[in-house]
Amino acid sequence: AALVPLTILFLVMVAPLVGESRETVLAAFTNPLRAVITILFIVVSFKHLADGLHEVIVDYVHGQPMLTALLVGTKLGSYFVGAVGAFAVVVIAFIGITTG
């Protein structure tokens, strides 16, 4: 349920930045509200991805070793990519690293 309002807020706050210059986008993410909404969107989206993949894997994979490996791999992969995305926003917004 949290993903619906977060998606709407994310689109309202980030969609206008598509096509803007790098400096404009970096400056926009210094706004704490925009940064927090983006971080929440990333974290909740990748949690949702991990849960969805879990259900698909449990439904369609039947060998126990493969099932365990896929479940662990998809959870770790989803959480890792989500954490990297959230960390990137934190670095831009709160630490202020803007050099390329």
mmCIF file of C-alpha atoms in Angstrom, residues 19-97:
data_model
loop_
_atom_site.group_PDB
_atom_site.id
_atom_site.type_symbol
_atom_site.label_atom_id
_atom_site.label_comp_id
_atom_site.label_asym_id
_atom_site.label_seq_id
_atom_site.Cartn_x
_atom_site.Cartn_y
_atom_site.Cartn_z
ATOM 1 C CA GLY A 19 16.175 16.012 -19.538
ATOM 2 C CA GLU A 20 17.511 18.662 -17.177
ATOM 3 C CA SER A 21 21.203 19.342 -16.765
ATOM 4 C CA ARG A 22 23.296 17.394 -14.273
ATOM 5 C CA GLU A 23 23.697 20.471 -12.068
ATOM 6 C CA THR A 24 19.935 21.048 -11.970
ATOM 7 C CA VAL A 25 19.251 17.467 -10.952
ATOM 8 C CA LEU A 26 21.942 17.505 -8.270
ATOM 9 C CA ALA A 27 20.625 20.801 -6.917
ATOM 10 C CA ALA A 28 17.084 19.409 -6.858
ATOM 11 C CA PHE A 29 18.163 16.488 -4.685
ATOM 12 C CA THR A 30 19.562 18.808 -2.029
ATOM 13 C CA ASN A 31 15.909 19.318 -1.066
ATOM 14 C CA PRO A 32 15.504 16.936 1.922
ATOM 15 C CA LEU A 33 11.862 16.127 1.128
ATOM 16 C CA ARG A 34 12.716 15.098 -2.443
ATOM 17 C CA ALA A 35 15.651 13.023 -1.195
ATOM 18 C CA VAL A 36 13.640 11.251 1.516
ATOM 19 C CA ILE A 37 10.743 10.477 -0.859
ATOM 20 C CA THR A 38 13.231 9.092 -3.398
ATOM 21 C CA ILE A 39 14.997 6.957 -0.790
ATOM 22 C CA LEU A 40 11.686 5.589 0.504
ATOM 23 C CA PHE A 41 10.554 4.867 -3.060
ATOM 24 C CA ILE A 42 13.762 2.974 -3.827
ATOM 25 C CA VAL A 43 13.704 0.954 -0.599
ATOM 26 C CA VAL A 44 10.017 0.038 -0.808
ATOM 27 C CA SER A 45 10.276 -0.781 -4.541
ATOM 28 C CA PHE A 46 13.152 -3.193 -4.069
ATOM 29 C CA LYS A 47 11.453 -4.781 -1.043
ATOM 30 C CA HIS A 48 8.371 -5.256 -3.236
ATOM 31 C CA LEU A 49 10.586 -6.753 -5.970
ATOM 32 C CA ALA A 50 12.161 -9.181 -3.496
ATOM 33 C CA ASP A 51 8.748 -10.275 -2.200
ATOM 34 C CA GLY A 52 7.359 -10.737 -5.712
ATOM 35 C CA LEU A 53 10.366 -12.748 -6.855
ATOM 36 C CA HIS A 54 10.061 -14.874 -3.717
ATOM 37 C CA GLU A 55 6.496 -15.834 -4.639
ATOM 38 C CA VAL A 56 7.393 -16.632 -8.254
ATOM 39 C CA ILE A 57 10.385 -18.744 -7.231
ATOM 40 C CA VAL A 58 8.418 -20.684 -4.603
ATOM 41 C CA ASP A 59 5.663 -21.379 -7.163
ATOM 42 C CA TYR A 60 7.879 -22.526 -10.034
ATOM 43 C CA VAL A 61 11.128 -23.957 -8.614
ATOM 44 C CA HIS A 62 10.842 -27.395 -7.075
ATOM 45 C CA GLY A 63 14.353 -28.635 -6.274
ATOM 46 C CA GLN A 64 15.290 -27.706 -2.699
ATOM 47 C CA PRO A 65 18.952 -26.730 -3.344
ATOM 48 C CA MET A 66 17.997 -24.566 -6.325
ATOM 49 C CA LEU A 67 15.035 -23.094 -4.442
ATOM 50 C CA THR A 68 17.219 -22.084 -1.510
ATOM 51 C CA ALA A 69 19.944 -20.648 -3.743
ATOM 52 C CA LEU A 70 17.485 -18.594 -5.784
ATOM 53 C CA LEU A 71 15.635 -17.296 -2.734
ATOM 54 C CA VAL A 72 18.843 -16.222 -1.016
ATOM 55 C CA GLY A 73 20.302 -14.790 -4.226
ATOM 56 C CA THR A 74 17.248 -12.738 -5.148
ATOM 57 C CA LYS A 75 16.830 -11.377 -1.614
ATOM 58 C CA LEU A 76 20.492 -10.403 -1.368
ATOM 59 C CA GLY A 77 20.532 -8.975 -4.883
ATOM 60 C CA SER A 78 17.358 -6.943 -4.408
ATOM 61 C CA TYR A 79 18.439 -5.590 -1.041
ATOM 62 C CA PHE A 80 21.934 -4.811 -2.302
ATOM 63 C CA VAL A 81 20.748 -2.860 -5.345
ATOM 64 C CA GLY A 82 18.150 -1.029 -3.240
ATOM 65 C CA ALA A 83 20.777 -0.122 -0.640
ATOM 66 C CA VAL A 84 23.170 1.121 -3.326
ATOM 67 C CA GLY A 85 20.423 3.302 -4.823
ATOM 68 C CA ALA A 86 19.459 4.719 -1.438
ATOM 69 C CA PHE A 87 23.118 5.321 -0.594
ATOM 70 C CA ALA A 88 23.600 7.221 -3.859
ATOM 71 C CA VAL A 89 20.732 9.556 -2.992
ATOM 72 C CA VAL A 90 22.113 10.033 0.533
ATOM 73 C CA VAL A 91 25.521 10.926 -0.861
ATOM 74 C CA ILE A 92 24.069 13.465 -3.294
ATOM 75 C CA ALA A 93 21.549 14.977 -0.894
ATOM 76 C CA PHE A 94 23.156 14.986 2.492
ATOM 77 C CA ILE A 95 26.893 14.753 1.940
ATOM 78 C CA GLY A 96 26.903 16.987 -1.102
ATOM 79 C CA ILE A 97 29.271 15.116 -3.381
#
